[in-house]
Amino acid sequence: MAASSVNPFNLSDSEEEAERRPDGADGPHSPSRAAPGQPIGPVSPLADSEPGALLGSGSSRTSPGVESVAALAAAAAAAAAAAAAAAAGGPAGAEPRVPADAIAAQLLRDQYILTALEFHTELLEAGRELPRLRDYFSNPGNFERQSGTPPACKEPGLGPGGQLTGGQHPCTAGRSAYRAGSISTLDSLDFARYSDDGNRESDERVAVLEFELRKAKETIQALRANLTQAAESEVPLQERKNFKSSPEIQEPIRPLEKRALNFLVNEYLLKNNYKLSSITFSDENDDQDFELWDDVGLNIPKPPDLLHLYRSCGSSQSTPRDTVDVGVGVESEELLSNTLTQKPQVAVVQELEYKIGLLNAEKQSLAEQIRQLQSRYIKTKGKIPISFPFRKLSPAFHQALLSFCRMSPDSRLGSEVSRIADSAESVTLMLGRCLPHIVPNVLLAKREELIPLILCTACLHPEPKERDQLLHILFNLIKRPDDEQRQMILTGCVAFARHVGPTRVEAELLPQCWEQINHKYPERRLLVAESCGALAPYLPKEIRSSLVLSMLQQMLTEDKADMVREAVVKSLGIIMGYIDDPDKYSQGFELMLLSQGDPSERVVSATHQVFIPAFAAWATELGNLQSQLIPTLLIRIEKLLKDGEHGLDEHKLHTFLSALQSLIPPLFAVVLQSAPFTERARLQGDVPPIEVTRFPRPASPLQDVATIVGSREQLAVLLQLYDHQLAHEGTTGWDSLLWVVNQLLPQLIEIVSRINVTSSTCVHEFSRFFWRLCRTFGKIFTNTKVKPQFQEILRLSEENVDTTAGNGILTKATVPIYATGVLTCYNQEEDRKLLVGFLEDVMTTLSLSHAPLDSLKASFVELGANPAYHELLLTVLWYGVVHTSALVRCTAARMFELLVKGVNETLVAQRVVPALITLSSDPEISVRISTIPAFGTIMETVTQKELLERVKMQLASFLEDPQYQDQHSLHMEIIRTLGRVGPNTEPRFRDEFVLPHLHKLALSNNMQTSESKRLDIATQLFEAYSALSCCFISEELMVNHFMPGLKCLRADMESLSPEHEVILSSMIKECEQKVENRSVQEPQGSMSIAASLVGEDAKTKFLSKMGQLTTSGAMLANVFQRKK
């Protein structure tokens, strides 16, 4: 067989036996296979030779030859036979033998790995295991070595096992085949195939598969070796020299180095319970598998963890070298001699430095042990020993005698009591052990007393698991904590955060909050929401703007408890005060609108008080207040108005407008702080104090301009310079104020002109917005910047009063918003005169132009809600009463109807009724008719009898005066008014005036010749009777007036409106039945037609017919109002 195919395992049984037998004769069995009790022959003479003779050339040779392999195999067989003989109890032999351990050491030293493995297998089968071989073959690190030169490279042309490497470079062949040999040895070696039992037959397919697996693993390892080599040579040689010569220039990290460091960092995070950080780190490196070190791609064993690297960074770092496994047990002198003969001078120096580092580490370990022993000595020195008397009693007797003392050191509590803490650390450990048992036994009402103990222990305890348990106890301390208890827990959490820092807050406190985010008790979820805000200043900024923000957003959208969402909104405001990630701006804007549109008023209030001011402050820092935040809200308002032409979503409009209103203080602060005079704003000398009424009352301190600017004194200085600048120097170069004047105000006025003037909610919201805007920016700004823009649009000059050009804007919501939002900002005499003049001009212009009066009515309704403007409005109406135009007088009469409801009875008696009586005798019949609704409203709201009698007489004159008998429009107005006020007026007025006169009007309508007028009157009468049918009516009035009036009305409807006639017949029938059965069903008293409809069929029929008609909903709604 050629030398290249020599295999130490290919020795036949006969050859092995021949080598083992002293006479060279063949025997039937190998000594290693002798039966128990059978004598085994002596050891071969080869085994009896000295170790030096056997191994003398081993230390000087680095690669095995053919002859040495055979010799060593024979020696190994002999040693195995000797071992088997010793194990079987045979004679030890008189001649000296080579120790098996020495043979194993020589085989391992010369890298005869396969031979050593066969030797190890033989010893295992003989029942004698060498620790050296066991430790070597059980350590995977011995087969993954990459640094240094493989043994095969030191003898050219030969690889492991003596095989030739062919044309391949010897070092390359050695490197590529080195790992393959170890794999073959451990992973795919079938011990049964190489055993000495003679059974060498095996399935050929298994052999082929093993061979293919071995080749695949060889290929993988070769590729990883090439990858490692490529990574090491990635930086050019010249750059490496530059990095070495200039230590301040850091060499750029290589991809494989980055993957290795990532693996170690993730391992450190997991070991120290930074679970959230580990998850985030893994997500950011999703191209790497942190569960498997081989995924790194480096063909080297896994290095120590970060803690070990940190602790060893002070000692000299070793360089790549050939290592020797601890299981080999080579003596240091022998290793040093081999190293000196095999390595150059630099390698020797590096090896010595490595040994010095090991010695330093050992010295530090010994020093630590000395310190521990000294501390134990000090502790034991302080203990007082038990004093036994000088008696002749055994210690066992004393211990038995003391056992009668009633102590229980064996229990948990007994062991804690008997072990007195003598240091701060031991006290912390003791509290960590005892608190989980103490807390459940404390009354719920007093558990907050334990918070200091729990927090201090959690801060100082060295074990992460114990700290986690203590914080879990803290958050679960009270089942449903009240406000005071939550405040105590939050105070403790903040103190904990200050003490331990952001990293531990993230790793220890935040997981407790996350666990209870969906707790069944709202008090616990409330604690979580409040904790997120309280801990915001002490969290890492990345966690604050990602995890905490997401937690609060989830609670805002999913939690059903108002108080929890309120706390969430406040915590979101605090987060907005600390967030510094501009990418989260859009998310914050959507959260602001979401919280602003919450159905709970307390959540909306918290949004105005905390969230919006904080978000506005952040937008100001980003420069987005004037460029994005306010324009975005205006765009949304415009889109809402455009989409809601046939049905405006007033709730959304309120959401946007209230948010815009809360942005006025920060906008004014920006104007002040970016003004040309900012550099001159210094606190020096006496500054006049700010008037109490200078600004509207803020909803919270965060909306106070003084708080935003910094102090009230600083604000006073800025305001003084602001007024002076506006009054004398102008706005040139003042970009922030020019944006308000040239962009914000025109856009707002344009939006106002598109609002439906009949929507009192929209008018009120915009009026309050302009009022706050003008009061915040000041009187000079209002007079010089705001009013001129409105006046230019309204164009209320005397020359175009009588023309129709330019009056279209007067019918829009611009009029009431300008009147109530701008002209009422200041209440001095000239301001009131301006408001009176504006309302008079609007009333005159609209009346003369025959335009709708909705804008004027909206102004009166909005102003009439404030009693301070009642006198002013009466002054405006008196101007209309004495106006020369009948159209203006008619308008004034109709405006009295709106004013009467809010004015006190004294003003009604002194100012309203005299004006109405004056108008009721006006030469123009239209003016007199216009006073009827106002008189009806007085009958509905006033309680003074004298006043009611005067109004009653005036209404009676309209009905009974012959000059009004043919006044169709007057009759229509009276019937409409009586039907509106009848259900809500005094019962006496209804019984004595309303019902009789409606009966007369129905009777007279039967004789009306004009069919159209007859239908108009009948329709109004039907609505009036429908409203009065729900009132309680006496039997006498029912028989004398109500039913006769219904019958007259039915006579009209038979020919004019058959659908009404059916309902009237049903009403009459039910009334008649009620009157006939009244003596049996009810005692004497009043009765209700609506109450009489007790039959289900009658109810269904009546309601279905009522639903088919077009009866005024407002009139029907009034019947359910009780007189106050």
mmCIF file of C-alpha atoms in Angstrom, residues 103 271 311 394 429 439 484 661 708 714 723 742 804 876 903 940 982 1024 1088-1089:
data_model
loop_
_atom_site.group_PDB
_atom_site.id
_atom_site.type_symbol
_atom_site.label_atom_id
_atom_site.label_comp_id
_atom_site.label_asym_id
_atom_site.label_seq_id
_atom_site.Cartn_x
_atom_site.Cartn_y
_atom_site.Cartn_z
ATOM 1 C CA ILE A 103 1.189 7.639 24.993
ATOM 2 C CA LYS A 271 -28.855 38.195 30.183
ATOM 3 C CA ARG A 311 -13.302 42.856 32.962
ATOM 4 C CA SER A 394 -20.588 17.333 76.588
ATOM 5 C CA LEU A 429 -31.830 41.336 50.545
ATOM 6 C CA VAL A 439 -47.899 42.842 51.684
ATOM 7 C CA GLU A 484 -54.633 59.781 46.953
ATOM 8 C CA GLN A 661 -59.150 79.141 19.504
ATOM 9 C CA ILE A 708 -45.577 80.957 27.518
ATOM 10 C CA GLN A 714 -41.356 90.065 30.813
ATOM 11 C CA ASP A 723 -48.425 98.846 21.609
ATOM 12 C CA ASN A 742 -52.364 89.486 5.391
ATOM 13 C CA THR A 804 -79.082 96.855 -3.884
ATOM 14 C CA VAL A 876 -81.434 100.199 18.299
ATOM 15 C CA VAL A 903 -85.291 90.821 28.800
ATOM 16 C CA GLU A 940 -96.112 83.411 26.807
ATOM 17 C CA GLY A 982 -101.643 78.695 23.505
ATOM 18 C CA ALA A 1024 -103.459 75.525 16.150
ATOM 19 C CA SER A 1088 -107.300 65.865 27.638
ATOM 20 C CA ILE A 1089 -108.093 64.814 24.135
#
